[in-house]
Amino acid sequence: MSRDDDQTWAELIDSFHASPTDGDQPWPAAEELGPDERLDEPRPDDFRDASVTLGPLAGGRGGPGPDPDPAAPAPGIDDATAEEAANHFVPPPPAPIPRGDRVQQLAWAAVITPPIALIIVAIMSWRPSDEIVFLAVVAFVAGFVTLVARMRGHHPNDPDDGAVI
């Protein structure tokens, strides 16, 4: 580091540890609000759905007649803010998890069950027969090979090439 960098760094550290003097305030004067003053900017709760906020319990009309347009901006919100709130992206609900077919379910059972069973047997200090251990290992390997063999590969003609930026 050069001398100027060291001096600048020392000044930054000193100003960080220094407390403000009586006349200085660490924030802009526009942020000084009294207890009864209100901000002109909209708050997040100003963007609630109009159909929820208007009604007999919320102090809305609640009487006969047409309901107000829910797409219309609430009073006190400018057009740009209302349009930004209306164009806010809400993702669609996720697709359900696929259940799989019977072969896939059995393959998963063969991959998960034997290791758990062998761990329980080892914890309980039981001595399983060699045939049981052999069958557990064969089931695990067969299930794993089945799951790998049934994986979908990438095809060159597949139009879905993932996220493209």
Short mmCIF file of N, CA and C in Angstrom, two decimals:
data_model
loop_
_atom_site.label_atom_id
_atom_site.label_comp_id
_atom_site.label_asym_id
_atom_site.label_seq_id
_atom_site.Cartn_x
_atom_site.Cartn_y
_atom_site.Cartn_z
N MET A 1 0.84 -1.19 0.00
CA MET A 1 0.00 0.00 0.00
C MET A 1 0.88 1.24 0.00
N SER A 2 0.43 2.25 -0.69
CA SER A 2 1.19 3.49 -0.72
C SER A 2 0.86 4.31 0.52
N ARG A 3 1.57 5.36 0.69
CA ARG A 3 1.39 6.24 1.86
C ARG A 3 -0.01 6.84 1.87
N ASP A 4 -0.52 7.25 0.70
CA ASP A 4 -1.86 7.83 0.63
C ASP A 4 -2.92 6.82 1.03
N ASP A 5 -2.76 5.59 0.59
CA ASP A 5 -3.72 4.55 0.95
C ASP A 5 -3.73 4.31 2.45
N ASP A 6 -2.53 4.27 3.06
CA ASP A 6 -2.46 4.05 4.50
C ASP A 6 -3.10 5.22 5.25
N GLN A 7 -2.87 6.42 4.78
CA GLN A 7 -3.44 7.59 5.44
C GLN A 7 -4.97 7.60 5.28
N THR A 8 -5.45 7.29 4.10
CA THR A 8 -6.90 7.24 3.86
C THR A 8 -7.54 6.17 4.72
N TRP A 9 -6.90 5.01 4.81
CA TRP A 9 -7.44 3.93 5.64
C TRP A 9 -7.49 4.35 7.11
N ALA A 10 -6.47 5.00 7.59
CA ALA A 10 -6.44 5.45 8.98
C ALA A 10 -7.54 6.48 9.24
N GLU A 11 -7.78 7.37 8.27
CA GLU A 11 -8.86 8.36 8.44
C GLU A 11 -10.23 7.67 8.46
N LEU A 12 -10.42 6.66 7.63
CA LEU A 12 -11.69 5.92 7.65
C LEU A 12 -11.91 5.23 8.99
N ILE A 13 -10.89 4.61 9.51
CA ILE A 13 -11.01 3.93 10.81
C ILE A 13 -11.29 4.94 11.91
N ASP A 14 -10.61 6.08 11.89
CA ASP A 14 -10.85 7.11 12.90
C ASP A 14 -12.27 7.64 12.81
N SER A 15 -12.77 7.87 11.60
CA SER A 15 -14.13 8.38 11.46
C SER A 15 -15.16 7.33 11.86
N PHE A 16 -14.83 6.07 11.72
CA PHE A 16 -15.75 5.01 12.14
C PHE A 16 -15.90 4.99 13.65
N HIS A 17 -14.81 5.17 14.36
CA HIS A 17 -14.84 5.12 15.82
C HIS A 17 -15.25 6.45 16.46
N ALA A 18 -15.22 7.53 15.70
CA ALA A 18 -15.56 8.84 16.26
C ALA A 18 -17.07 8.97 16.38
N SER A 19 -17.52 9.63 17.44
CA SER A 19 -18.95 9.89 17.60
C SER A 19 -19.28 11.23 16.94
N PRO A 20 -20.51 11.41 16.47
CA PRO A 20 -20.84 12.66 15.79
C PRO A 20 -20.82 13.83 16.78
N THR A 21 -20.47 14.99 16.22
CA THR A 21 -20.46 16.19 17.06
C THR A 21 -21.89 16.67 17.25
N ASP A 22 -22.07 17.70 18.07
CA ASP A 22 -23.42 18.16 18.41
C ASP A 22 -24.21 18.61 17.18
N GLY A 23 -23.59 19.29 16.23
CA GLY A 23 -24.31 19.81 15.08
C GLY A 23 -24.48 18.80 13.96
N ASP A 24 -23.66 17.78 13.94
CA ASP A 24 -23.74 16.79 12.86
C ASP A 24 -24.82 15.77 13.15
N GLN A 25 -25.48 15.34 12.10
CA GLN A 25 -26.40 14.22 12.25
C GLN A 25 -26.03 13.20 11.18
N PRO A 26 -26.04 11.92 11.52
CA PRO A 26 -25.56 10.89 10.60
C PRO A 26 -26.56 10.51 9.51
N TRP A 27 -27.69 11.19 9.43
CA TRP A 27 -28.68 10.87 8.39
C TRP A 27 -29.19 12.17 7.78
N PRO A 28 -29.81 12.10 6.63
CA PRO A 28 -30.31 13.32 6.00
C PRO A 28 -31.44 13.96 6.81
N ALA A 29 -31.58 15.27 6.66
CA ALA A 29 -32.62 15.99 7.40
C ALA A 29 -34.02 15.55 6.96
N ALA A 30 -34.16 15.03 5.73
CA ALA A 30 -35.47 14.60 5.25
C ALA A 30 -36.00 13.41 6.05
N GLU A 31 -35.11 12.70 6.72
CA GLU A 31 -35.54 11.55 7.51
C GLU A 31 -35.98 11.93 8.92
N GLU A 32 -35.88 13.19 9.25
CA GLU A 32 -36.32 13.65 10.56
C GLU A 32 -37.83 13.85 10.53
N LEU A 33 -38.59 12.95 11.08
CA LEU A 33 -40.03 13.05 11.12
C LEU A 33 -40.49 13.10 12.57
N GLY A 34 -41.51 13.91 12.78
CA GLY A 34 -42.11 13.96 14.10
C GLY A 34 -43.02 12.75 14.31
N PRO A 35 -43.53 12.55 15.53
CA PRO A 35 -44.36 11.38 15.80
C PRO A 35 -45.69 11.38 15.04
N ASP A 36 -46.20 12.58 14.66
CA ASP A 36 -47.50 12.62 13.97
C ASP A 36 -47.37 12.84 12.47
N GLU A 37 -46.13 12.92 11.94
CA GLU A 37 -45.93 13.13 10.51
C GLU A 37 -46.00 11.79 9.79
N ARG A 38 -46.40 11.84 8.52
CA ARG A 38 -46.56 10.62 7.73
C ARG A 38 -45.68 10.71 6.50
N LEU A 39 -45.14 9.59 6.08
CA LEU A 39 -44.33 9.56 4.86
C LEU A 39 -45.22 9.68 3.64
N ASP A 40 -44.72 10.32 2.59
CA ASP A 40 -45.46 10.41 1.34
C ASP A 40 -45.29 9.16 0.50
N GLU A 41 -44.26 8.35 0.81
CA GLU A 41 -44.02 7.14 0.04
C GLU A 41 -44.98 6.05 0.49
N PRO A 42 -45.41 5.18 -0.43
CA PRO A 42 -46.30 4.09 -0.04
C PRO A 42 -45.56 3.05 0.80
N ARG A 43 -46.27 2.47 1.72
CA ARG A 43 -45.72 1.39 2.55
C ARG A 43 -46.10 0.06 1.91
N PRO A 44 -45.44 -1.04 2.29
CA PRO A 44 -45.76 -2.33 1.69
C PRO A 44 -47.21 -2.75 1.89
N ASP A 45 -47.84 -2.36 3.00
CA ASP A 45 -49.22 -2.77 3.22
C ASP A 45 -50.20 -1.95 2.38
N ASP A 46 -49.72 -0.91 1.67
CA ASP A 46 -50.58 -0.16 0.76
C ASP A 46 -50.88 -0.95 -0.51
N PHE A 47 -50.13 -2.03 -0.78
CA PHE A 47 -50.28 -2.79 -2.01
C PHE A 47 -51.20 -3.99 -1.84
N ARG A 48 -51.85 -4.10 -0.72
CA ARG A 48 -52.76 -5.24 -0.52
C ARG A 48 -53.86 -5.22 -1.56
N ASP A 49 -54.44 -6.37 -1.81
CA ASP A 49 -55.50 -6.50 -2.80
C ASP A 49 -56.69 -5.64 -2.39
N ALA A 50 -57.24 -4.90 -3.32
CA ALA A 50 -58.36 -4.01 -3.01
C ALA A 50 -59.58 -4.79 -2.56
N SER A 51 -59.76 -6.02 -3.08
CA SER A 51 -60.93 -6.80 -2.67
C SER A 51 -60.83 -7.24 -1.23
N VAL A 52 -59.62 -7.32 -0.70
CA VAL A 52 -59.45 -7.71 0.70
C VAL A 52 -59.62 -6.50 1.60
N THR A 53 -59.08 -5.35 1.18
CA THR A 53 -59.11 -4.18 2.05
C THR A 53 -60.45 -3.47 2.04
N LEU A 54 -61.23 -3.65 1.00
CA LEU A 54 -62.52 -2.97 0.93
C LEU A 54 -63.61 -3.95 1.29
N GLY A 55 -64.47 -3.56 2.14
CA GLY A 55 -65.55 -4.43 2.57
C GLY A 55 -66.15 -3.90 3.85
N PRO A 56 -67.22 -4.53 4.35
CA PRO A 56 -67.89 -4.00 5.52
C PRO A 56 -67.01 -4.02 6.76
N LEU A 57 -66.12 -5.01 6.90
CA LEU A 57 -65.31 -5.07 8.10
C LEU A 57 -64.10 -4.16 8.02
N ALA A 58 -63.66 -3.84 6.82
CA ALA A 58 -62.48 -3.01 6.67
C ALA A 58 -62.84 -1.54 6.47
N GLY A 59 -64.07 -1.19 6.61
CA GLY A 59 -64.46 0.21 6.48
C GLY A 59 -64.78 0.58 5.05
N GLY A 60 -64.97 -0.38 4.17
CA GLY A 60 -65.30 -0.09 2.79
C GLY A 60 -66.79 0.20 2.66
N ARG A 61 -67.26 0.23 1.41
CA ARG A 61 -68.67 0.55 1.18
C ARG A 61 -69.56 -0.53 1.74
N GLY A 62 -69.38 -1.75 1.32
CA GLY A 62 -70.13 -2.87 1.86
C GLY A 62 -71.61 -2.84 1.54
N GLY A 63 -72.09 -1.80 0.94
CA GLY A 63 -73.51 -1.68 0.65
C GLY A 63 -73.80 -2.14 -0.75
N PRO A 64 -75.05 -1.92 -1.21
CA PRO A 64 -75.38 -2.32 -2.57
C PRO A 64 -74.66 -1.43 -3.57
N GLY A 65 -74.48 -1.97 -4.74
CA GLY A 65 -73.81 -1.20 -5.79
C GLY A 65 -72.59 -1.95 -6.27
N PRO A 66 -71.99 -1.46 -7.34
CA PRO A 66 -70.83 -2.16 -7.89
C PRO A 66 -69.62 -2.02 -6.96
N ASP A 67 -68.86 -3.09 -6.90
CA ASP A 67 -67.62 -3.06 -6.13
C ASP A 67 -66.58 -2.26 -6.90
N PRO A 68 -65.65 -1.64 -6.21
CA PRO A 68 -64.61 -0.90 -6.92
C PRO A 68 -63.73 -1.85 -7.72
N ASP A 69 -63.12 -1.32 -8.77
CA ASP A 69 -62.25 -2.11 -9.63
C ASP A 69 -61.01 -2.52 -8.86
N PRO A 70 -60.76 -3.85 -8.71
CA PRO A 70 -59.58 -4.26 -7.95
C PRO A 70 -58.28 -3.89 -8.64
N ALA A 71 -58.29 -3.66 -9.95
CA ALA A 71 -57.07 -3.29 -10.65
C ALA A 71 -56.77 -1.80 -10.51
N ALA A 72 -57.74 -1.02 -10.05
CA ALA A 72 -57.53 0.42 -9.88
C ALA A 72 -56.62 0.65 -8.68
N PRO A 73 -55.71 1.62 -8.81
CA PRO A 73 -54.80 1.87 -7.70
C PRO A 73 -55.54 2.44 -6.50
N ALA A 74 -55.04 2.11 -5.33
CA ALA A 74 -55.63 2.62 -4.10
C ALA A 74 -55.36 4.12 -4.02
N PRO A 75 -56.19 4.86 -3.31
CA PRO A 75 -55.96 6.31 -3.20
C PRO A 75 -54.62 6.59 -2.55
N GLY A 76 -53.92 7.58 -3.06
CA GLY A 76 -52.66 7.98 -2.49
C GLY A 76 -51.45 7.29 -3.11
N ILE A 77 -51.66 6.41 -4.09
CA ILE A 77 -50.55 5.72 -4.74
C ILE A 77 -50.46 6.23 -6.16
N ASP A 78 -49.26 6.64 -6.57
CA ASP A 78 -49.11 7.14 -7.93
C ASP A 78 -49.15 6.00 -8.95
N ASP A 79 -49.30 6.36 -10.21
CA ASP A 79 -49.49 5.36 -11.27
C ASP A 79 -48.28 4.44 -11.43
N ALA A 80 -47.08 4.99 -11.33
CA ALA A 80 -45.87 4.16 -11.52
C ALA A 80 -45.77 3.10 -10.43
N THR A 81 -46.05 3.48 -9.20
CA THR A 81 -45.98 2.51 -8.10
C THR A 81 -47.07 1.46 -8.23
N ALA A 82 -48.26 1.87 -8.64
CA ALA A 82 -49.36 0.92 -8.81
C ALA A 82 -49.07 -0.04 -9.95
N GLU A 83 -48.48 0.46 -11.05
CA GLU A 83 -48.16 -0.42 -12.17
C GLU A 83 -47.07 -1.40 -11.78
N GLU A 84 -46.09 -0.94 -11.01
CA GLU A 84 -45.03 -1.83 -10.56
C GLU A 84 -45.60 -2.95 -9.68
N ALA A 85 -46.55 -2.60 -8.81
CA ALA A 85 -47.16 -3.61 -7.95
C ALA A 85 -48.02 -4.57 -8.76
N ALA A 86 -48.68 -4.07 -9.80
CA ALA A 86 -49.52 -4.94 -10.62
C ALA A 86 -48.69 -5.88 -11.48
N ASN A 87 -47.49 -5.46 -11.89
CA ASN A 87 -46.64 -6.28 -12.73
C ASN A 87 -45.68 -7.14 -11.93
N HIS A 88 -45.85 -7.22 -10.63
CA HIS A 88 -44.97 -8.03 -9.79
C HIS A 88 -45.14 -9.50 -10.14
N PHE A 89 -44.03 -10.18 -10.36
CA PHE A 89 -44.07 -11.58 -10.77
C PHE A 89 -44.41 -12.48 -9.60
N VAL A 90 -45.43 -13.29 -9.78
CA VAL A 90 -45.80 -14.31 -8.80
C VAL A 90 -45.64 -15.65 -9.51
N PRO A 91 -44.70 -16.49 -9.04
CA PRO A 91 -44.45 -17.74 -9.76
C PRO A 91 -45.65 -18.68 -9.65
N PRO A 92 -45.83 -19.52 -10.67
CA PRO A 92 -46.93 -20.48 -10.61
C PRO A 92 -46.63 -21.55 -9.57
N PRO A 93 -47.65 -22.25 -9.10
CA PRO A 93 -47.39 -23.31 -8.13
C PRO A 93 -46.53 -24.40 -8.77
N PRO A 94 -45.66 -25.03 -7.98
CA PRO A 94 -44.78 -26.04 -8.56
C PRO A 94 -45.55 -27.28 -9.01
N ALA A 95 -44.99 -27.97 -9.97
CA ALA A 95 -45.61 -29.20 -10.47
C ALA A 95 -45.54 -30.27 -9.38
N PRO A 96 -46.50 -31.17 -9.36
CA PRO A 96 -46.44 -32.23 -8.34
C PRO A 96 -45.25 -33.15 -8.57
N ILE A 97 -44.77 -33.74 -7.50
CA ILE A 97 -43.64 -34.66 -7.59
C ILE A 97 -44.13 -35.94 -8.26
N PRO A 98 -43.41 -36.40 -9.28
CA PRO A 98 -43.87 -37.61 -9.97
C PRO A 98 -43.80 -38.82 -9.04
N ARG A 99 -44.79 -39.67 -9.11
CA ARG A 99 -44.89 -40.84 -8.24
C ARG A 99 -43.98 -41.97 -8.70
N GLY A 100 -43.71 -42.06 -9.99
CA GLY A 100 -42.89 -43.14 -10.50
C GLY A 100 -43.71 -44.41 -10.69
N ASP A 101 -43.14 -45.34 -11.43
CA ASP A 101 -43.84 -46.61 -11.65
C ASP A 101 -43.39 -47.63 -10.60
N ARG A 102 -43.92 -48.83 -10.69
CA ARG A 102 -43.66 -49.86 -9.69
C ARG A 102 -42.19 -50.27 -9.68
N VAL A 103 -41.56 -50.38 -10.85
CA VAL A 103 -40.15 -50.78 -10.90
C VAL A 103 -39.28 -49.74 -10.21
N GLN A 104 -39.56 -48.46 -10.44
CA GLN A 104 -38.77 -47.40 -9.81
C GLN A 104 -38.98 -47.41 -8.30
N GLN A 105 -40.18 -47.62 -7.84
CA GLN A 105 -40.44 -47.68 -6.40
C GLN A 105 -39.71 -48.85 -5.76
N LEU A 106 -39.73 -50.02 -6.41
CA LEU A 106 -39.00 -51.18 -5.87
C LEU A 106 -37.50 -50.94 -5.88
N ALA A 107 -36.99 -50.27 -6.91
CA ALA A 107 -35.56 -49.98 -6.96
C ALA A 107 -35.15 -49.05 -5.82
N TRP A 108 -35.97 -48.03 -5.54
CA TRP A 108 -35.67 -47.15 -4.41
C TRP A 108 -35.73 -47.90 -3.08
N ALA A 109 -36.71 -48.79 -2.94
CA ALA A 109 -36.79 -49.60 -1.72
C ALA A 109 -35.57 -50.48 -1.58
N ALA A 110 -35.06 -51.02 -2.69
CA ALA A 110 -33.88 -51.88 -2.64
C ALA A 110 -32.62 -51.08 -2.32
N VAL A 111 -32.59 -49.82 -2.67
CA VAL A 111 -31.42 -48.98 -2.36
C VAL A 111 -31.46 -48.49 -0.92
N ILE A 112 -32.63 -48.23 -0.38
CA ILE A 112 -32.75 -47.64 0.95
C ILE A 112 -32.84 -48.69 2.06
N THR A 113 -33.61 -49.73 1.87
CA THR A 113 -33.91 -50.67 2.95
C THR A 113 -32.71 -51.51 3.41
N PRO A 114 -31.93 -52.15 2.53
CA PRO A 114 -30.83 -53.00 3.02
C PRO A 114 -29.80 -52.27 3.89
N PRO A 115 -29.33 -51.08 3.52
CA PRO A 115 -28.37 -50.43 4.42
C PRO A 115 -28.97 -50.12 5.80
N ILE A 116 -30.23 -49.67 5.81
CA ILE A 116 -30.86 -49.37 7.10
C ILE A 116 -30.99 -50.65 7.93
N ALA A 117 -31.41 -51.75 7.29
CA ALA A 117 -31.55 -53.02 8.01
C ALA A 117 -30.21 -53.50 8.54
N LEU A 118 -29.14 -53.39 7.75
CA LEU A 118 -27.83 -53.84 8.21
C LEU A 118 -27.29 -52.96 9.34
N ILE A 119 -27.60 -51.67 9.31
CA ILE A 119 -27.18 -50.78 10.42
C ILE A 119 -27.91 -51.16 11.70
N ILE A 120 -29.20 -51.43 11.60
CA ILE A 120 -29.97 -51.84 12.79
C ILE A 120 -29.44 -53.16 13.34
N VAL A 121 -29.13 -54.09 12.45
CA VAL A 121 -28.60 -55.39 12.88
C VAL A 121 -27.26 -55.19 13.59
N ALA A 122 -26.40 -54.30 13.06
CA ALA A 122 -25.11 -54.06 13.69
C ALA A 122 -25.26 -53.38 15.05
N ILE A 123 -26.22 -52.47 15.18
CA ILE A 123 -26.43 -51.79 16.46
C ILE A 123 -26.94 -52.76 17.51
N MET A 124 -27.80 -53.69 17.10
CA MET A 124 -28.38 -54.65 18.04
C MET A 124 -27.43 -55.81 18.33
N SER A 125 -26.26 -55.82 17.71
CA SER A 125 -25.26 -56.88 17.89
C SER A 125 -25.79 -58.25 17.50
N TRP A 126 -26.65 -58.30 16.52
CA TRP A 126 -27.12 -59.57 16.00
C TRP A 126 -26.14 -60.05 14.93
N ARG A 127 -26.12 -61.31 14.74
CA ARG A 127 -25.26 -61.88 13.71
C ARG A 127 -26.16 -62.50 12.64
N PRO A 128 -26.40 -61.76 11.51
CA PRO A 128 -27.25 -62.34 10.46
C PRO A 128 -26.48 -63.42 9.71
N SER A 129 -27.21 -64.29 9.09
CA SER A 129 -26.55 -65.35 8.32
C SER A 129 -25.90 -64.74 7.08
N ASP A 130 -24.97 -65.47 6.53
CA ASP A 130 -24.26 -64.97 5.35
C ASP A 130 -25.20 -64.79 4.16
N GLU A 131 -26.23 -65.63 4.08
CA GLU A 131 -27.19 -65.52 2.98
C GLU A 131 -27.96 -64.20 3.06
N ILE A 132 -28.34 -63.79 4.27
CA ILE A 132 -29.10 -62.53 4.46
C ILE A 132 -28.22 -61.35 4.05
N VAL A 133 -26.98 -61.34 4.47
CA VAL A 133 -26.07 -60.24 4.11
C VAL A 133 -25.86 -60.23 2.59
N PHE A 134 -25.68 -61.41 1.99
CA PHE A 134 -25.50 -61.49 0.54
C PHE A 134 -26.73 -60.95 -0.19
N LEU A 135 -27.94 -61.32 0.24
CA LEU A 135 -29.16 -60.84 -0.39
C LEU A 135 -29.32 -59.32 -0.23
N ALA A 136 -28.92 -58.78 0.93
CA ALA A 136 -29.01 -57.34 1.15
C ALA A 136 -28.08 -56.59 0.19
N VAL A 137 -26.88 -57.11 0.02
CA VAL A 137 -25.92 -56.46 -0.87
C VAL A 137 -26.39 -56.58 -2.32
N VAL A 138 -26.89 -57.74 -2.71
CA VAL A 138 -27.38 -57.92 -4.08
C VAL A 138 -28.58 -57.00 -4.35
N ALA A 139 -29.50 -56.89 -3.37
CA ALA A 139 -30.66 -56.01 -3.55
C ALA A 139 -30.22 -54.56 -3.71
N PHE A 140 -29.25 -54.11 -2.89
CA PHE A 140 -28.76 -52.74 -3.00
C PHE A 140 -28.14 -52.48 -4.37
N VAL A 141 -27.28 -53.37 -4.81
CA VAL A 141 -26.61 -53.18 -6.10
C VAL A 141 -27.61 -53.23 -7.23
N ALA A 142 -28.56 -54.18 -7.18
CA ALA A 142 -29.56 -54.28 -8.25
C ALA A 142 -30.44 -53.02 -8.29
N GLY A 143 -30.85 -52.52 -7.14
CA GLY A 143 -31.65 -51.30 -7.11
C GLY A 143 -30.90 -50.11 -7.66
N PHE A 144 -29.61 -49.98 -7.28
CA PHE A 144 -28.81 -48.87 -7.76
C PHE A 144 -28.62 -48.95 -9.27
N VAL A 145 -28.30 -50.13 -9.78
CA VAL A 145 -28.11 -50.30 -11.22
C VAL A 145 -29.42 -50.02 -11.96
N THR A 146 -30.54 -50.45 -11.41
CA THR A 146 -31.83 -50.19 -12.05
C THR A 146 -32.11 -48.69 -12.12
N LEU A 147 -31.85 -47.96 -11.04
CA LEU A 147 -32.10 -46.51 -11.05
C LEU A 147 -31.19 -45.80 -12.05
N VAL A 148 -29.93 -46.20 -12.11
CA VAL A 148 -29.01 -45.56 -13.05
C VAL A 148 -29.39 -45.88 -14.49
N ALA A 149 -29.80 -47.12 -14.74
CA ALA A 149 -30.15 -47.53 -16.10
C ALA A 149 -31.41 -46.83 -16.59
N ARG A 150 -32.30 -46.49 -15.68
CA ARG A 150 -33.56 -45.86 -16.08
C ARG A 150 -33.49 -44.34 -16.13
N MET A 151 -32.31 -43.77 -15.84
CA MET A 151 -32.17 -42.31 -15.91
C MET A 151 -32.32 -41.85 -17.34
N ARG A 152 -32.89 -40.69 -17.49
CA ARG A 152 -33.05 -40.12 -18.83
C ARG A 152 -31.75 -39.44 -19.23
N GLY A 153 -31.27 -39.76 -20.40
CA GLY A 153 -30.05 -39.15 -20.89
C GLY A 153 -30.38 -37.90 -21.68
N HIS A 154 -29.35 -37.14 -22.02
CA HIS A 154 -29.52 -35.94 -22.83
C HIS A 154 -29.46 -36.33 -24.30
N HIS A 155 -30.49 -35.99 -25.02
CA HIS A 155 -30.56 -36.28 -26.45
C HIS A 155 -30.21 -35.02 -27.23
N PRO A 156 -29.46 -35.14 -28.32
CA PRO A 156 -29.08 -33.95 -29.09
C PRO A 156 -30.28 -33.24 -29.70
N ASN A 157 -31.38 -33.96 -29.94
CA ASN A 157 -32.56 -33.33 -30.54
C ASN A 157 -33.50 -32.76 -29.49
N ASP A 158 -33.12 -32.86 -28.22
CA ASP A 158 -33.97 -32.35 -27.14
C ASP A 158 -33.95 -30.83 -27.15
N PRO A 159 -35.13 -30.17 -27.30
CA PRO A 159 -35.13 -28.70 -27.37
C PRO A 159 -34.86 -28.04 -26.02
N ASP A 160 -35.00 -28.77 -24.92
CA ASP A 160 -34.79 -28.17 -23.60
C ASP A 160 -33.32 -28.26 -23.24
N ASP A 161 -32.62 -27.13 -23.36
CA ASP A 161 -31.20 -27.11 -23.03
C ASP A 161 -30.93 -26.39 -21.72
N GLY A 162 -31.90 -26.37 -20.83
CA GLY A 162 -31.72 -25.79 -19.52
C GLY A 162 -31.87 -24.27 -19.54
N ALA A 163 -31.35 -23.66 -18.50
CA ALA A 163 -31.44 -22.21 -18.37
C ALA A 163 -30.44 -21.54 -19.30
N VAL A 164 -30.94 -20.71 -20.17
CA VAL A 164 -30.07 -19.99 -21.10
C VAL A 164 -30.21 -18.50 -20.78
N ILE A 165 -29.08 -17.89 -20.54
CA ILE A 165 -29.10 -16.47 -20.18
C ILE A 165 -28.66 -15.65 -21.35
#
